[in-house]
Tab-separated table of C-alpha atoms in Angstrom:
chain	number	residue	atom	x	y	z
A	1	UNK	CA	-57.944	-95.031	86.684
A	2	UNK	CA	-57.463	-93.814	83.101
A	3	UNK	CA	-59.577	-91.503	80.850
A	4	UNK	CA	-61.123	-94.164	78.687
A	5	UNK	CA	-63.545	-95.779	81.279
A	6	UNK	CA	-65.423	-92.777	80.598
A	7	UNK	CA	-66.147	-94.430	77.234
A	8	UNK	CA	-68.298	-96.899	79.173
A	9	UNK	CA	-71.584	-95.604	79.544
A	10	UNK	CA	-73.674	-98.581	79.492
A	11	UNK	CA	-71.384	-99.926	81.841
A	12	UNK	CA	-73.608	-100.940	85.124
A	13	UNK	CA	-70.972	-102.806	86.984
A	14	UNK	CA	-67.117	-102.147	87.011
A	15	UNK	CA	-64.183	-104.132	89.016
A	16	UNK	CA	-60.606	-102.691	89.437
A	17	UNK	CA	-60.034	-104.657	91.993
A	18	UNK	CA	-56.336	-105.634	93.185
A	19	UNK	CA	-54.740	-102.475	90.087
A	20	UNK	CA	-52.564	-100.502	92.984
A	21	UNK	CA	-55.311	-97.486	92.346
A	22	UNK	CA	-54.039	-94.674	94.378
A	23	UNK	CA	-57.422	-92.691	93.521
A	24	UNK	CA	-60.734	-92.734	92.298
A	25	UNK	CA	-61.046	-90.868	88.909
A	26	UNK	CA	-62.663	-91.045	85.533
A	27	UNK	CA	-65.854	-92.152	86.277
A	28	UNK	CA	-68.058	-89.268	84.918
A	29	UNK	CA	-69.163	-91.235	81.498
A	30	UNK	CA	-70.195	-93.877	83.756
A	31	UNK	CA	-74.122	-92.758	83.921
A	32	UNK	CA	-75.284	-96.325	84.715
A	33	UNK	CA	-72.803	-97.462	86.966
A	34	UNK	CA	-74.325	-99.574	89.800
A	35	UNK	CA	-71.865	-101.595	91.098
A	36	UNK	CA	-68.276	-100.382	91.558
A	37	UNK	CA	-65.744	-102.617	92.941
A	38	UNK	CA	-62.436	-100.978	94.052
A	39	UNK	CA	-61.177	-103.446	96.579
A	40	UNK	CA	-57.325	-104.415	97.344
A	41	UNK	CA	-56.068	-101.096	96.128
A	42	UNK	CA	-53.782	-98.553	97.324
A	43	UNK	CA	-57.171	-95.951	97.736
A	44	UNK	CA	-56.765	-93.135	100.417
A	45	UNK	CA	-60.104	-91.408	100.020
A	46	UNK	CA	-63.317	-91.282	97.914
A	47	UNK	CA	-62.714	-88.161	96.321
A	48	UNK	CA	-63.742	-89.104	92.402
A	49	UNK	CA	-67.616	-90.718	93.383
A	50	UNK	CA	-69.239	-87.439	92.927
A	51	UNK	CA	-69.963	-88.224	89.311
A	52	UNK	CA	-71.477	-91.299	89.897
A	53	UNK	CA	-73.099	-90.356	93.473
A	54	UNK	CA	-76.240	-90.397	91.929
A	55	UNK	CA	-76.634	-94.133	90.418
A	56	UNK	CA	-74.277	-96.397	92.444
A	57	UNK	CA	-75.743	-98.524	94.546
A	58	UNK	CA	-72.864	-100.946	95.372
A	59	UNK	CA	-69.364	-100.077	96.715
A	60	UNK	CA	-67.170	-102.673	97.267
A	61	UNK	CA	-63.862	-101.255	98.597
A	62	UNK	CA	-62.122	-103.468	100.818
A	63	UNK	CA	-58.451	-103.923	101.732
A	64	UNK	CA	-57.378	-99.875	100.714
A	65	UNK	CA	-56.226	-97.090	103.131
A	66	UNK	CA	-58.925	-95.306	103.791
A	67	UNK	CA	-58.757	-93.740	107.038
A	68	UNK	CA	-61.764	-90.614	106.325
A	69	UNK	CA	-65.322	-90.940	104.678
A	70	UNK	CA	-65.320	-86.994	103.822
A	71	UNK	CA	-67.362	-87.087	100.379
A	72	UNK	CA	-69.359	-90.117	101.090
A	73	UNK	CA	-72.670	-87.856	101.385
A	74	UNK	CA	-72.646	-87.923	97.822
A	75	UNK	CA	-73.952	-91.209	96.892
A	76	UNK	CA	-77.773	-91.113	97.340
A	77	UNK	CA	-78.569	-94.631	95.885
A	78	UNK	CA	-75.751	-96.389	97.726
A	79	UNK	CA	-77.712	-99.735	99.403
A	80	UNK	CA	-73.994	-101.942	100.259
A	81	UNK	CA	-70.748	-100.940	101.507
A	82	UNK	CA	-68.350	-103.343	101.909
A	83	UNK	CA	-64.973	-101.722	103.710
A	84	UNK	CA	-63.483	-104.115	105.588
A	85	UNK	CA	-60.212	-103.745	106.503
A	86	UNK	CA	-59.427	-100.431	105.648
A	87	UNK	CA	-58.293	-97.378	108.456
A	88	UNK	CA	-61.146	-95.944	109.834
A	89	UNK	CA	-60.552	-95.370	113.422
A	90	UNK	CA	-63.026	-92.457	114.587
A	91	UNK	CA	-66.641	-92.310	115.541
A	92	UNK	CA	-66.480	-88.970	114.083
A	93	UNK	CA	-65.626	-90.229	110.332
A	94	UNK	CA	-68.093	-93.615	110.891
A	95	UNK	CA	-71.673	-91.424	111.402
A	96	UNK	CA	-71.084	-89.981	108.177
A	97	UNK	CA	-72.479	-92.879	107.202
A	98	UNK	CA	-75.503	-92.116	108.113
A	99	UNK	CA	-76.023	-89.253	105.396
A	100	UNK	CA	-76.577	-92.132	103.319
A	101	UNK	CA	-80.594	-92.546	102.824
A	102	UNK	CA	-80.933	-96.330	101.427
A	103	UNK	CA	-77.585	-97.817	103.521
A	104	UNK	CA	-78.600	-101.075	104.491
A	105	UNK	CA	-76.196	-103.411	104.027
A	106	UNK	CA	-72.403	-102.651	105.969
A	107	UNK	CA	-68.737	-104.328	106.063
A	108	UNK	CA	-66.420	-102.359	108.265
A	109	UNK	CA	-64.926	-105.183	109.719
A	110	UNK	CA	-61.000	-104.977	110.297
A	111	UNK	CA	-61.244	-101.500	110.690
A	112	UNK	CA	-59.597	-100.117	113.932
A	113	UNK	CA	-62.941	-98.629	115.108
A	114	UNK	CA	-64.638	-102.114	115.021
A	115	UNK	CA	-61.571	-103.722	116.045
A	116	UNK	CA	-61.700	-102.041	119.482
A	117	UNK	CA	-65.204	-101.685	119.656
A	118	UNK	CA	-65.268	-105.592	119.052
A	119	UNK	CA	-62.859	-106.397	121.328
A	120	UNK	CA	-65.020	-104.000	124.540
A	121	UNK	CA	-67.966	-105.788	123.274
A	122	UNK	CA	-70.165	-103.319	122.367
A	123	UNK	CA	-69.621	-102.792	118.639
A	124	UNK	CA	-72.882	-104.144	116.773
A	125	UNK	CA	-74.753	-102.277	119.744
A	126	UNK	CA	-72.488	-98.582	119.263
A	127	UNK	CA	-72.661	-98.941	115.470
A	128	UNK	CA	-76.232	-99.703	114.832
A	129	UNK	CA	-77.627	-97.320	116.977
A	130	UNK	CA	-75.515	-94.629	114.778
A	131	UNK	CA	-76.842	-96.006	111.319
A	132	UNK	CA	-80.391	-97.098	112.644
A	133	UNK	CA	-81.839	-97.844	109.131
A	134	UNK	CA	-79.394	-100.932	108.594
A	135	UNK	CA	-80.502	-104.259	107.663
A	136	UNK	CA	-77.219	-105.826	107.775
A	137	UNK	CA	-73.870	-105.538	109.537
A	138	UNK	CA	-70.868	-107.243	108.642
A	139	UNK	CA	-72.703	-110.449	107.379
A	140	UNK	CA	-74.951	-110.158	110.389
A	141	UNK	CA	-78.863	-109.274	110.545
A	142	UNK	CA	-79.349	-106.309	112.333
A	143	UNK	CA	-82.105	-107.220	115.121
A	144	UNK	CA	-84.028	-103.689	116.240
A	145	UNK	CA	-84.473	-104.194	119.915
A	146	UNK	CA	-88.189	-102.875	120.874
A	147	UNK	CA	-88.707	-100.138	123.644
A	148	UNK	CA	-87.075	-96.880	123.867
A	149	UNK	CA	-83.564	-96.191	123.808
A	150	UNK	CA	-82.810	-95.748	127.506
A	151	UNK	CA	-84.434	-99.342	127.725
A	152	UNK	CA	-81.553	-101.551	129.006
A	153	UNK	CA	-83.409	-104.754	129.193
């Protein structure tokens, strides 16, 4: 990601999708980014979002190798994230999710954790009651079940 898209300040929504990015850089001119769509890359990590943690809203970042959130806590705004098929495979990387205040929209499908979690059955149920303020997960409504937690009915 080169040194001139911090030229772009007016710039509310940016794809670099399917570029072989490696990593996330740049993006400090970027004051009224919105929408950033990194999907199909070669991205590891989202180290580089600090500078826009405080405006983006959208992430699309699909089809990378991500494998650890560390650093998501940054984006306050951040409404959508769509990460399908990435490498996210720990319950201890997913709930760091829920640092994010206005989350309410979610794509993690084809990520080993769902994978497995899909394939016991339980994965809506185990991922929603983690990230209890989302309205949507992986294309689905989120329905809030009534009654306390223990409730099993």
């Amino acid at each position: 990601m080169d040194a001139s898209l911090s030229t772009l300040i007016n710039c509310e929504r940016l794809s670099l999708s399917t570029n072989c990015i490696e990593k996330i850089a740049n993006l400090n001119g970027l004051k009224n980014l919105r929408i950033l769509s990194l999907g199909r890359n070669n991205i590891k990590n989202l180290n580089g979002l600090e500078s826009v943690g405080d405006t983006l809203e959208e992430l699309w970042i699909s089809y990378n190798l991500i494998e650890k959130l560390k650093g998501i806590h940054v984006m306050k705004k951040l409404r959508v994230l769509y990460m399908s098929n990435n490498l996210v495979k720990e319950w201890a990387e997913f709930v760091k999710l829920a640092d994010l205040p206005s989350l309410a929209d979610l794509v993690f499908v084809g990520n080993p954790l769902e994978e497995k979690h899909t394939a016991e059955g339980n994965w809506t149920e185990e991922a929603t009651k983690r990230l209890s303020k989302l309205k949507k997960l992986d294309g689905n409504p989120v329905i809030k079940h009534g009654g306390d937690e223990g409730d099993e009915n």
